[in-house]
mmCIF file of C-alpha atoms in Angstrom:
data_model
loop_
_atom_site.group_PDB
_atom_site.id
_atom_site.type_symbol
_atom_site.label_atom_id
_atom_site.label_comp_id
_atom_site.label_asym_id
_atom_site.label_seq_id
_atom_site.Cartn_x
_atom_site.Cartn_y
_atom_site.Cartn_z
ATOM 1 C CA UNK A 12 0.089 0.008 0.075
ATOM 2 C CA UNK A 13 2.441 2.541 1.332
ATOM 3 C CA UNK A 14 5.903 3.592 0.511
ATOM 4 C CA UNK A 15 8.227 5.816 2.494
ATOM 5 C CA UNK A 16 8.844 7.801 -0.609
ATOM 6 C CA UNK A 17 6.652 10.914 -0.948
ATOM 7 C CA UNK A 18 5.210 11.466 -4.515
ATOM 8 C CA UNK A 19 3.830 14.544 -5.741
ATOM 9 C CA UNK A 20 1.571 15.593 -8.782
ATOM 10 C CA UNK A 21 4.702 16.540 -10.929
ATOM 11 C CA UNK A 22 6.010 13.017 -10.976
ATOM 12 C CA UNK A 23 6.178 11.630 -14.570
ATOM 13 C CA UNK A 24 6.750 8.020 -13.581
ATOM 14 C CA UNK A 25 3.489 6.005 -13.561
ATOM 15 C CA UNK A 26 0.792 8.557 -12.835
ATOM 16 C CA UNK A 27 -1.891 5.816 -13.253
ATOM 17 C CA UNK A 28 -0.700 3.723 -10.229
ATOM 18 C CA UNK A 29 -0.678 7.009 -8.165
ATOM 19 C CA UNK A 30 -4.424 7.551 -9.167
ATOM 20 C CA UNK A 31 -5.283 3.894 -8.400
ATOM 21 C CA UNK A 32 -3.687 4.204 -5.050
ATOM 22 C CA UNK A 33 -5.556 7.356 -4.284
ATOM 23 C CA UNK A 34 -8.959 5.998 -5.321
ATOM 24 C CA UNK A 35 -8.390 2.968 -3.199
ATOM 25 C CA UNK A 36 -7.637 5.493 -0.393
ATOM 26 C CA UNK A 37 -10.907 7.128 -1.015
ATOM 27 C CA UNK A 38 -12.733 3.805 -0.886
ATOM 28 C CA UNK A 39 -11.076 3.109 2.537
ATOM 29 C CA UNK A 40 -12.212 6.565 3.774
ATOM 30 C CA UNK A 41 -15.707 5.919 2.486
ATOM 31 C CA UNK A 42 -15.882 2.754 4.595
ATOM 32 C CA UNK A 43 -14.563 4.633 7.638
ATOM 33 C CA UNK A 44 -17.411 7.057 7.239
ATOM 34 C CA UNK A 45 -19.847 4.295 6.779
ATOM 35 C CA UNK A 46 -18.761 2.486 9.884
ATOM 36 C CA UNK A 47 -18.793 5.685 11.900
ATOM 37 C CA UNK A 48 -22.520 6.085 11.345
ATOM 38 C CA UNK A 49 -23.387 2.494 12.243
ATOM 39 C CA UNK A 50 -23.488 2.725 15.950
ATOM 40 C CA UNK A 51 -26.303 5.312 16.387
ATOM 41 C CA UNK A 52 -29.009 3.243 14.478
ATOM 42 C CA UNK A 53 -28.054 0.093 16.053
ATOM 43 C CA UNK A 54 -27.268 0.764 19.581
ATOM 44 C CA UNK A 55 -30.540 -0.698 20.771
ATOM 45 C CA UNK A 56 -30.000 -3.839 18.684
ATOM 46 C CA UNK A 57 -26.513 -4.364 20.180
ATOM 47 C CA UNK A 58 -27.972 -3.870 23.808
ATOM 48 C CA UNK A 59 -30.515 -6.666 22.942
ATOM 49 C CA UNK A 60 -27.698 -8.831 21.430
ATOM 50 C CA UNK A 61 -25.532 -8.356 24.509
ATOM 51 C CA UNK A 62 -28.302 -8.654 27.052
ATOM 52 C CA UNK A 63 -27.523 -5.210 28.588
ATOM 53 C CA UNK A 64 -29.531 -2.053 29.202
ATOM 54 C CA UNK A 65 -29.430 0.738 26.617
ATOM 55 C CA UNK A 66 -27.560 3.183 29.024
ATOM 56 C CA UNK A 67 -24.869 0.508 29.452
ATOM 57 C CA UNK A 68 -24.628 0.184 25.610
ATOM 58 C CA UNK A 69 -23.160 3.659 25.539
ATOM 59 C CA UNK A 70 -19.869 2.212 26.954
ATOM 60 C CA UNK A 71 -19.468 0.796 23.320
ATOM 61 C CA UNK A 72 -19.216 4.281 21.960
ATOM 62 C CA UNK A 73 -16.891 5.342 24.684
ATOM 63 C CA UNK A 74 -14.787 2.347 23.862
ATOM 64 C CA UNK A 75 -14.537 3.302 20.369
ATOM 65 C CA UNK A 76 -13.652 6.975 21.124
ATOM 66 C CA UNK A 77 -10.936 5.530 23.430
ATOM 67 C CA UNK A 78 -9.646 3.422 20.586
ATOM 68 C CA UNK A 79 -9.433 6.343 18.253
ATOM 69 C CA UNK A 80 -7.608 8.570 20.696
ATOM 70 C CA UNK A 81 -5.071 5.727 21.497
ATOM 71 C CA UNK A 82 -4.502 5.049 17.773
ATOM 72 C CA UNK A 83 -3.911 8.628 17.112
ATOM 73 C CA UNK A 84 -1.446 9.010 19.984
ATOM 74 C CA UNK A 85 0.304 5.779 18.888
ATOM 75 C CA UNK A 86 0.696 6.958 15.358
ATOM 76 C CA UNK A 87 2.077 10.377 16.663
ATOM 77 C CA UNK A 88 4.716 8.378 18.703
ATOM 78 C CA UNK A 89 5.311 5.731 16.031
ATOM 79 C CA UNK A 90 5.093 7.671 12.852
ATOM 80 C CA UNK A 91 8.904 8.411 12.843
ATOM 81 C CA UNK A 92 9.778 4.987 14.006
ATOM 82 C CA UNK A 93 7.588 2.461 11.979
ATOM 83 C CA UNK A 94 6.603 2.386 8.233
ATOM 84 C CA UNK A 95 3.128 3.525 7.539
ATOM 85 C CA UNK A 96 2.570 0.261 5.938
ATOM 86 C CA UNK A 97 2.794 -1.414 9.297
ATOM 87 C CA UNK A 98 0.602 1.123 11.007
ATOM 88 C CA UNK A 99 -1.871 0.701 8.238
ATOM 89 C CA UNK A 100 -1.955 -3.028 8.272
ATOM 90 C CA UNK A 101 -2.580 -2.877 12.002
ATOM 91 C CA UNK A 102 -5.406 -0.430 11.557
ATOM 92 C CA UNK A 103 -6.985 -2.674 8.841
ATOM 93 C CA UNK A 104 -6.864 -5.762 10.960
ATOM 94 C CA UNK A 105 -8.216 -4.057 14.126
ATOM 95 C CA UNK A 106 -11.051 -2.388 12.328
ATOM 96 C CA UNK A 107 -12.414 -5.527 10.612
ATOM 97 C CA UNK A 108 -11.991 -7.707 13.846
ATOM 98 C CA UNK A 109 -13.684 -5.059 16.083
ATOM 99 C CA UNK A 110 -16.771 -4.816 13.746
ATOM 100 C CA UNK A 111 -17.014 -8.573 13.658
ATOM 101 C CA UNK A 112 -16.436 -9.230 17.363
ATOM 102 C CA UNK A 113 -19.329 -6.780 18.157
ATOM 103 C CA UNK A 114 -21.832 -9.028 16.646
ATOM 104 C CA UNK A 115 -21.011 -11.956 19.122
ATOM 105 C CA UNK A 116 -23.424 -12.397 21.921
ATOM 106 C CA UNK A 117 -20.555 -12.479 24.500
ATOM 107 C CA UNK A 118 -21.397 -9.925 26.837
ATOM 108 C CA UNK A 119 -20.381 -6.402 27.729
ATOM 109 C CA UNK A 120 -16.633 -6.855 28.319
ATOM 110 C CA UNK A 121 -15.947 -8.423 25.052
ATOM 111 C CA UNK A 122 -18.105 -5.759 23.346
ATOM 112 C CA UNK A 123 -16.048 -2.984 24.902
ATOM 113 C CA UNK A 124 -12.805 -4.695 23.831
ATOM 114 C CA UNK A 125 -14.231 -5.113 20.440
ATOM 115 C CA UNK A 126 -15.243 -1.344 20.330
ATOM 116 C CA UNK A 127 -11.619 -0.340 21.292
ATOM 117 C CA UNK A 128 -10.317 -2.458 18.510
ATOM 118 C CA UNK A 129 -12.784 -0.862 16.042
ATOM 119 C CA UNK A 130 -11.614 2.681 17.457
ATOM 120 C CA UNK A 131 -8.064 1.621 17.038
ATOM 121 C CA UNK A 132 -8.586 0.632 13.394
ATOM 122 C CA UNK A 133 -10.688 3.851 12.592
ATOM 123 C CA UNK A 134 -8.185 6.045 14.184
ATOM 124 C CA UNK A 135 -4.996 4.393 12.757
ATOM 125 C CA UNK A 136 -6.418 4.263 9.062
ATOM 126 C CA UNK A 137 -7.579 7.818 9.312
ATOM 127 C CA UNK A 138 -4.110 9.075 10.378
ATOM 128 C CA UNK A 139 -2.274 6.954 7.876
ATOM 129 C CA UNK A 140 -4.348 7.718 4.868
ATOM 130 C CA UNK A 141 -4.106 11.483 5.689
ATOM 131 C CA UNK A 142 -0.451 11.344 6.062
ATOM 132 C CA UNK A 143 0.237 9.408 3.047
ATOM 133 C CA UNK A 144 -1.841 11.695 0.720
ATOM 134 C CA UNK A 145 0.239 14.615 2.220
ATOM 135 C CA UNK A 146 3.468 12.845 1.628
ATOM 136 C CA UNK A 147 2.587 11.684 -1.953
ATOM 137 C CA UNK A 148 0.789 14.515 -3.326
ATOM 138 C CA UNK A 149 3.112 17.453 -2.585
ATOM 139 C CA UNK A 150 1.500 20.852 -3.386
ATOM 140 C CA UNK A 151 -1.647 19.105 -4.567
ATOM 141 C CA UNK A 152 -2.316 17.500 -1.107
ATOM 142 C CA UNK A 153 -4.946 19.951 0.151
ATOM 143 C CA UNK A 154 -7.139 19.213 -2.756
ATOM 144 C CA UNK A 155 -6.689 15.428 -2.457
ATOM 145 C CA UNK A 156 -7.270 15.460 1.382
ATOM 146 C CA UNK A 157 -10.427 17.514 0.693
ATOM 147 C CA UNK A 158 -11.554 14.694 -1.544
ATOM 148 C CA UNK A 159 -10.616 12.146 0.819
ATOM 149 C CA UNK A 160 -12.875 13.596 3.462
ATOM 150 C CA UNK A 161 -15.808 14.085 0.987
ATOM 151 C CA UNK A 162 -15.793 10.322 0.595
ATOM 152 C CA UNK A 163 -15.864 9.835 4.399
ATOM 153 C CA UNK A 164 -18.954 12.181 4.370
ATOM 154 C CA UNK A 165 -20.624 10.005 1.726
ATOM 155 C CA UNK A 166 -19.993 6.954 3.823
ATOM 156 C CA UNK A 167 -21.488 8.423 6.867
ATOM 157 C CA UNK A 168 -24.619 9.485 4.951
ATOM 158 C CA UNK A 169 -24.964 6.000 3.449
ATOM 159 C CA UNK A 170 -24.474 4.089 6.744
ATOM 160 C CA UNK A 171 -27.803 4.743 8.430
ATOM 161 C CA UNK A 172 -29.513 3.979 5.014
ATOM 162 C CA UNK A 173 -27.935 0.617 4.738
ATOM 163 C CA UNK A 174 -28.758 -0.230 8.344
ATOM 164 C CA UNK A 175 -32.391 0.397 7.289
ATOM 165 C CA UNK A 176 -32.222 -1.738 4.353
ATOM 166 C CA UNK A 177 -30.544 -4.592 6.305
ATOM 167 C CA UNK A 178 -33.107 -4.292 9.035
ATOM 168 C CA UNK A 179 -35.864 -4.808 6.409
ATOM 169 C CA UNK A 180 -34.321 -8.265 5.761
ATOM 170 C CA UNK A 181 -34.204 -8.996 9.464
ATOM 171 C CA UNK A 182 -30.450 -8.952 9.672
ATOM 172 C CA UNK A 183 -29.229 -5.503 11.058
ATOM 173 C CA UNK A 184 -25.824 -7.102 11.752
ATOM 174 C CA UNK A 185 -25.289 -7.538 8.013
ATOM 175 C CA UNK A 186 -24.344 -3.848 7.828
ATOM 176 C CA UNK A 187 -21.508 -4.461 10.253
ATOM 177 C CA UNK A 188 -20.297 -7.493 8.398
ATOM 178 C CA UNK A 189 -20.552 -5.521 5.035
ATOM 179 C CA UNK A 190 -18.291 -2.822 6.491
ATOM 180 C CA UNK A 191 -15.704 -5.383 7.814
ATOM 181 C CA UNK A 192 -15.736 -7.135 4.539
ATOM 182 C CA UNK A 193 -15.661 -4.234 2.276
ATOM 183 C CA UNK A 194 -12.583 -2.877 4.312
ATOM 184 C CA UNK A 195 -10.945 -6.340 3.996
ATOM 185 C CA UNK A 196 -11.193 -6.195 0.239
ATOM 186 C CA UNK A 197 -10.050 -2.601 -0.238
ATOM 187 C CA UNK A 198 -7.456 -3.043 2.554
ATOM 188 C CA UNK A 199 -5.937 -5.978 1.024
ATOM 189 C CA UNK A 200 -5.721 -4.286 -2.340
ATOM 190 C CA UNK A 201 -4.449 -1.030 -0.894
ATOM 191 C CA UNK A 202 -1.608 -2.865 0.996
ATOM 192 C CA UNK A 203 -0.637 -4.841 -2.252
ATOM 193 C CA UNK A 204 -0.585 -1.639 -4.180
ATOM 194 C CA UNK A 205 2.746 -0.225 -5.206
ATOM 195 C CA UNK A 206 3.300 3.110 -6.705
ATOM 196 C CA UNK A 207 6.501 3.663 -8.588
ATOM 197 C CA UNK A 208 9.208 5.011 -6.252
ATOM 198 C CA UNK A 209 10.724 8.394 -7.148
ATOM 199 C CA UNK A 210 13.892 10.352 -6.305
ATOM 200 C CA UNK A 211 14.068 12.596 -3.363
ATOM 201 C CA UNK A 212 14.666 15.325 -5.979
ATOM 202 C CA UNK A 213 10.955 15.409 -6.783
ATOM 203 C CA UNK A 214 9.932 16.496 -3.375
ATOM 204 C CA UNK A 215 8.249 19.964 -3.109
ATOM 205 C CA UNK A 216 10.613 22.927 -3.119
ATOM 206 C CA UNK A 217 9.109 24.295 0.212
ATOM 207 C CA UNK A 218 11.296 22.942 3.061
ATOM 208 C CA UNK A 219 9.800 20.749 5.842
ATOM 209 C CA UNK A 220 10.492 21.849 9.382
ATOM 210 C CA UNK A 221 11.584 19.661 12.267
ATOM 211 C CA UNK A 222 8.485 18.385 13.983
ATOM 212 C CA UNK A 223 7.713 20.194 17.351
ATOM 213 C CA UNK A 224 5.106 22.080 19.208
ATOM 214 C CA UNK A 225 6.105 25.365 17.664
ATOM 215 C CA UNK A 226 5.184 23.978 14.193
ATOM 216 C CA UNK A 227 2.115 22.159 15.276
ATOM 217 C CA UNK A 228 0.658 24.608 17.904
ATOM 218 C CA UNK A 229 -1.486 26.693 15.495
ATOM 219 C CA UNK A 230 -2.916 23.666 13.427
ATOM 220 C CA UNK A 231 -3.557 21.956 16.802
ATOM 221 C CA UNK A 232 -5.590 24.892 18.144
ATOM 222 C CA UNK A 233 -7.496 25.117 14.911
ATOM 223 C CA UNK A 234 -8.461 21.210 14.579
ATOM 224 C CA UNK A 235 -9.314 21.098 18.252
ATOM 225 C CA UNK A 236 -11.727 24.043 17.971
ATOM 226 C CA UNK A 237 -13.228 22.761 14.676
ATOM 227 C CA UNK A 238 -13.629 19.195 15.942
ATOM 228 C CA UNK A 239 -15.318 20.395 19.153
ATOM 229 C CA UNK A 240 -17.628 22.477 17.066
ATOM 230 C CA UNK A 241 -18.374 19.513 14.756
ATOM 231 C CA UNK A 242 -19.043 17.091 17.581
ATOM 232 C CA UNK A 243 -21.288 19.742 19.314
ATOM 233 C CA UNK A 244 -23.449 20.367 16.468
ATOM 234 C CA UNK A 245 -23.613 16.614 15.579
ATOM 235 C CA UNK A 246 -24.644 15.564 19.137
ATOM 236 C CA UNK A 247 -26.789 18.658 20.202
ATOM 237 C CA UNK A 248 -28.403 20.206 17.268
ATOM 238 C CA UNK A 249 -31.571 17.889 17.547
ATOM 239 C CA UNK A 250 -31.966 18.532 21.232
ATOM 240 C CA UNK A 251 -31.137 22.260 20.945
ATOM 241 C CA UNK A 252 -34.008 22.535 18.274
ATOM 242 C CA UNK A 253 -36.417 20.850 20.617
ATOM 243 C CA UNK A 254 -35.504 22.781 23.753
ATOM 244 C CA UNK A 255 -35.015 26.288 22.285
ATOM 245 C CA UNK A 256 -37.200 26.331 19.266
ATOM 246 C CA UNK A 257 -39.902 23.942 20.480
ATOM 247 C CA UNK A 258 -39.359 21.964 17.225
ATOM 248 C CA UNK A 259 -41.195 18.655 16.676
ATOM 249 C CA UNK A 260 -39.504 15.432 15.614
ATOM 250 C CA UNK A 261 -39.709 16.362 11.839
ATOM 251 C CA UNK A 262 -38.362 19.907 12.209
ATOM 252 C CA UNK A 263 -35.615 18.962 14.546
ATOM 253 C CA UNK A 264 -34.621 16.117 12.103
ATOM 254 C CA UNK A 265 -34.413 18.688 9.389
ATOM 255 C CA UNK A 266 -32.175 20.914 11.505
ATOM 256 C CA UNK A 267 -29.734 17.881 12.070
ATOM 257 C CA UNK A 268 -29.975 16.952 8.440
ATOM 258 C CA UNK A 269 -29.068 20.417 7.276
ATOM 259 C CA UNK A 270 -25.854 20.116 9.094
ATOM 260 C CA UNK A 271 -24.801 16.821 7.738
ATOM 261 C CA UNK A 272 -25.884 17.590 4.148
ATOM 262 C CA UNK A 273 -24.056 20.965 4.241
ATOM 263 C CA UNK A 274 -20.856 19.249 5.392
ATOM 264 C CA UNK A 275 -21.055 16.873 2.650
ATOM 265 C CA UNK A 276 -21.638 19.752 0.079
ATOM 266 C CA UNK A 277 -18.968 21.744 1.674
ATOM 267 C CA UNK A 278 -16.426 19.121 1.250
ATOM 268 C CA UNK A 279 -17.310 18.496 -2.352
ATOM 269 C CA UNK A 280 -17.089 22.247 -3.134
ATOM 270 C CA UNK A 281 -13.842 22.465 -1.437
ATOM 271 C CA UNK A 282 -12.089 19.933 -3.814
ATOM 272 C CA UNK A 283 -12.638 22.619 -6.580
ATOM 273 C CA UNK A 284 -12.516 25.710 -4.523
ATOM 274 C CA UNK A 285 -9.099 24.969 -3.186
ATOM 275 C CA UNK A 286 -7.649 25.060 -6.815
ATOM 276 C CA UNK A 287 -9.550 28.315 -7.583
ATOM 277 C CA UNK A 288 -9.077 30.428 -4.421
ATOM 278 C CA UNK A 289 -6.016 28.675 -2.913
ATOM 279 C CA UNK A 290 -5.839 26.783 0.430
ATOM 280 C CA UNK A 291 -5.183 29.736 2.589
ATOM 281 C CA UNK A 292 -8.083 32.048 1.313
ATOM 282 C CA UNK A 293 -10.381 29.005 1.404
ATOM 283 C CA UNK A 294 -9.540 28.245 5.001
ATOM 284 C CA UNK A 295 -10.007 31.869 6.159
ATOM 285 C CA UNK A 296 -13.346 32.086 4.326
ATOM 286 C CA UNK A 297 -14.424 28.828 5.843
ATOM 287 C CA UNK A 298 -13.503 29.968 9.388
ATOM 288 C CA UNK A 299 -15.460 33.152 8.796
ATOM 289 C CA UNK A 300 -18.490 31.086 7.546
ATOM 290 C CA UNK A 301 -18.261 28.800 10.482
ATOM 291 C CA UNK A 302 -18.158 31.842 12.793
ATOM 292 C CA UNK A 303 -21.268 33.387 11.193
ATOM 293 C CA UNK A 304 -23.189 30.066 11.256
ATOM 294 C CA UNK A 305 -22.383 29.333 14.890
ATOM 295 C CA UNK A 306 -23.326 32.810 15.937
ATOM 296 C CA UNK A 307 -26.556 32.597 13.916
ATOM 297 C CA UNK A 308 -27.440 29.445 15.805
ATOM 298 C CA UNK A 309 -27.366 31.367 19.106
ATOM 299 C CA UNK A 310 -29.087 34.453 17.787
ATOM 300 C CA UNK A 311 -31.842 32.654 15.721
ATOM 301 C CA UNK A 312 -32.254 29.713 18.082
ATOM 302 C CA UNK A 313 -36.000 30.239 18.867
ATOM 303 C CA UNK A 314 -36.848 30.431 15.119
ATOM 304 C CA UNK A 315 -36.888 26.991 13.286
ATOM 305 C CA UNK A 316 -36.269 28.307 9.707
ATOM 306 C CA UNK A 317 -33.579 30.751 11.024
ATOM 307 C CA UNK A 318 -31.936 27.923 13.209
ATOM 308 C CA UNK A 319 -32.005 25.457 10.133
ATOM 309 C CA UNK A 320 -30.301 27.996 7.786
ATOM 310 C CA UNK A 321 -27.643 28.907 10.559
ATOM 311 C CA UNK A 322 -26.978 25.253 11.178
ATOM 312 C CA UNK A 323 -26.434 24.653 7.308
ATOM 313 C CA UNK A 324 -24.123 27.817 7.093
ATOM 314 C CA UNK A 325 -22.112 26.509 10.005
ATOM 315 C CA UNK A 326 -21.810 23.001 8.341
ATOM 316 C CA UNK A 327 -20.630 24.576 5.049
ATOM 317 C CA UNK A 328 -17.939 26.505 7.028
ATOM 318 C CA UNK A 329 -16.806 23.558 9.157
ATOM 319 C CA UNK A 330 -16.749 21.145 6.253
ATOM 320 C CA UNK A 331 -13.265 21.930 4.756
ATOM 321 C CA UNK A 332 -11.466 23.074 7.907
ATOM 322 C CA UNK A 333 -10.259 19.842 9.448
ATOM 323 C CA UNK A 334 -8.986 18.326 6.241
ATOM 324 C CA UNK A 335 -7.237 21.378 4.926
ATOM 325 C CA UNK A 336 -5.668 22.333 8.253
ATOM 326 C CA UNK A 337 -4.409 18.782 8.751
ATOM 327 C CA UNK A 338 -3.006 18.958 5.264
ATOM 328 C CA UNK A 339 -1.011 22.129 5.940
ATOM 329 C CA UNK A 340 0.013 20.984 9.474
ATOM 330 C CA UNK A 341 1.345 17.553 8.198
ATOM 331 C CA UNK A 342 2.989 19.154 5.156
ATOM 332 C CA UNK A 343 4.958 21.578 7.329
ATOM 333 C CA UNK A 344 6.926 18.779 9.185
ATOM 334 C CA UNK A 345 9.487 16.299 8.340
ATOM 335 C CA UNK A 346 7.331 13.479 9.659
ATOM 336 C CA UNK A 347 3.700 13.801 8.168
ATOM 337 C CA UNK A 348 2.514 10.670 9.980
ATOM 338 C CA UNK A 349 3.585 11.931 13.438
ATOM 339 C CA UNK A 350 1.978 15.315 12.712
ATOM 340 C CA UNK A 351 -1.249 13.870 11.439
ATOM 341 C CA UNK A 352 -1.363 11.567 14.490
ATOM 342 C CA UNK A 353 -0.729 14.407 16.849
ATOM 343 C CA UNK A 354 -3.433 16.561 15.217
ATOM 344 C CA UNK A 355 -5.894 13.725 15.154
ATOM 345 C CA UNK A 356 -5.222 13.097 18.886
ATOM 346 C CA UNK A 357 -5.877 16.685 19.798
ATOM 347 C CA UNK A 358 -9.153 16.720 17.663
ATOM 348 C CA UNK A 359 -10.320 13.291 19.109
ATOM 349 C CA UNK A 360 -9.696 14.577 22.751
ATOM 350 C CA UNK A 361 -11.612 17.768 21.986
ATOM 351 C CA UNK A 362 -14.383 16.023 20.375
ATOM 352 C CA UNK A 363 -14.764 13.852 23.527
ATOM 353 C CA UNK A 364 -14.861 16.779 25.967
ATOM 354 C CA UNK A 365 -16.943 19.366 24.093
ATOM 355 C CA UNK A 366 -20.356 17.728 24.013
ATOM 356 C CA UNK A 367 -20.177 16.971 27.746
ATOM 357 C CA UNK A 368 -19.353 20.657 28.492
ATOM 358 C CA UNK A 369 -22.235 21.758 26.286
ATOM 359 C CA UNK A 370 -24.722 19.496 28.265
ATOM 360 C CA UNK A 371 -23.384 21.190 31.459
ATOM 361 C CA UNK A 372 -23.675 24.564 30.139
ATOM 362 C CA UNK A 373 -27.135 23.822 28.665
ATOM 363 C CA UNK A 374 -28.458 22.522 31.979
ATOM 364 C CA UNK A 375 -31.449 20.921 30.204
ATOM 365 C CA UNK A 376 -32.779 24.204 28.929
ATOM 366 C CA UNK A 377 -30.770 24.352 25.741
ATOM 367 C CA UNK A 378 -28.094 22.656 23.793
ATOM 368 C CA UNK A 379 -25.214 24.796 25.140
ATOM 369 C CA UNK A 380 -24.641 26.214 21.840
ATOM 370 C CA UNK A 381 -23.003 29.248 23.294
ATOM 371 C CA UNK A 382 -19.846 27.117 23.593
ATOM 372 C CA UNK A 383 -19.866 26.323 19.870
ATOM 373 C CA UNK A 384 -20.242 30.113 19.103
ATOM 374 C CA UNK A 385 -17.272 30.914 21.530
ATOM 375 C CA UNK A 386 -15.093 28.331 19.761
ATOM 376 C CA UNK A 387 -14.884 30.701 16.781
ATOM 377 C CA UNK A 388 -12.280 32.789 18.424
ATOM 378 C CA UNK A 389 -9.589 30.062 18.704
ATOM 379 C CA UNK A 390 -10.687 28.634 15.299
ATOM 380 C CA UNK A 391 -10.027 31.887 13.425
ATOM 381 C CA UNK A 392 -6.791 32.553 15.333
ATOM 382 C CA UNK A 393 -5.515 29.002 14.745
ATOM 383 C CA UNK A 394 -6.504 29.162 10.956
ATOM 384 C CA UNK A 395 -4.803 32.521 10.457
ATOM 385 C CA UNK A 396 -1.646 31.395 12.180
ATOM 386 C CA UNK A 397 -1.559 28.105 10.299
ATOM 387 C CA UNK A 398 -1.923 29.832 6.920
ATOM 388 C CA UNK A 399 0.697 32.369 7.791
ATOM 389 C CA UNK A 400 3.007 29.702 8.859
ATOM 390 C CA UNK A 401 2.455 27.832 5.571
ATOM 391 C CA UNK A 402 3.107 31.019 3.534
ATOM 392 C CA UNK A 403 6.418 31.549 5.309
ATOM 393 C CA UNK A 404 7.494 28.062 4.952
ATOM 394 C CA UNK A 405 6.863 28.173 1.190
ATOM 395 C CA UNK A 406 8.708 31.479 0.956
ATOM 396 C CA UNK A 407 11.780 29.435 2.797
ATOM 397 C CA UNK A 408 11.337 31.882 5.797
ATOM 398 C CA UNK A 409 10.047 29.516 8.606
ATOM 399 C CA UNK A 410 9.095 31.184 11.832
ATOM 400 C CA UNK A 411 6.636 30.989 14.509
ATOM 401 C CA UNK A 412 3.336 32.738 14.275
#
């Protein structure tokens, strides 16, 4: 699958293998998105299979989040020590094994172990694919990373729909087996795939800096803020619409759907916009759009149409931020895998903490969206500093923001 040699778009040798490798990576990311959306619609089914209560089944989600965080930290530590091929292989095996183990009626302890394995695979493959796209694609990395994450969004939209179809056949667990099997097919092809190695002379002209907190601080602030925003809107948009706007189930669902659809549309649009506008202007524009949208959620909370529009605007702004900031942050260092792992770990930690803090702030009266709006300040600062650092690096004048 993966080679230690970075390849960029100017490489004349074997462009077709590079394209094939990239589309296989997109397929893997699509399955990651598909798998990430399975748990919500099937949590009750898992509780019944495992003979546990529904509140206890929440520990499966916690186990998966723990696995993702551990995988990100491990990749950050091992990225400069092991080949990405080994890290990717471990992720592929953990992902498929975890999904299949969850279908076993073996009780809660085994299910938690399975969910941690699932999270280890999810987090590991996420980091490795991001890092390899950055290493191989050179100056075209932001566009390709944006495309990668668009496929993740498509998968997350398809997940609940496929669960519904599988449930019609009486076999909801088939969705888990399908995700594990599809990952096995794509993963085996990806690991067997070899792109033509190239000389170090084909590296991008912009220098890569020694990895350290000074280089990663700005993108880490940005990805932490945007991932906390994303998790807060994903987990609390429905309840916020019910509590603040008095929305019924249909209207609250529309608010939540507006967010997810706008994220998918935003990521698709960013694939083109990053070429037309450039990565820096697109990132700054997206941060401003996210700020306007999250502010609108607070201001127009009691009005269902206004809340729906504001949520959609926030989703459009949030959509390209994590992929593009990760691309710039990983490209800035001499170890893209370590950088991508560190950024992913920060994002995972913030996503775990944010929704809980929102619940405490809301106190049962609203969805705590004031926190989401307040995160706009560190988001904008992190994005502006990341873009400035990238421009200085490309001008061969690296310095701190």
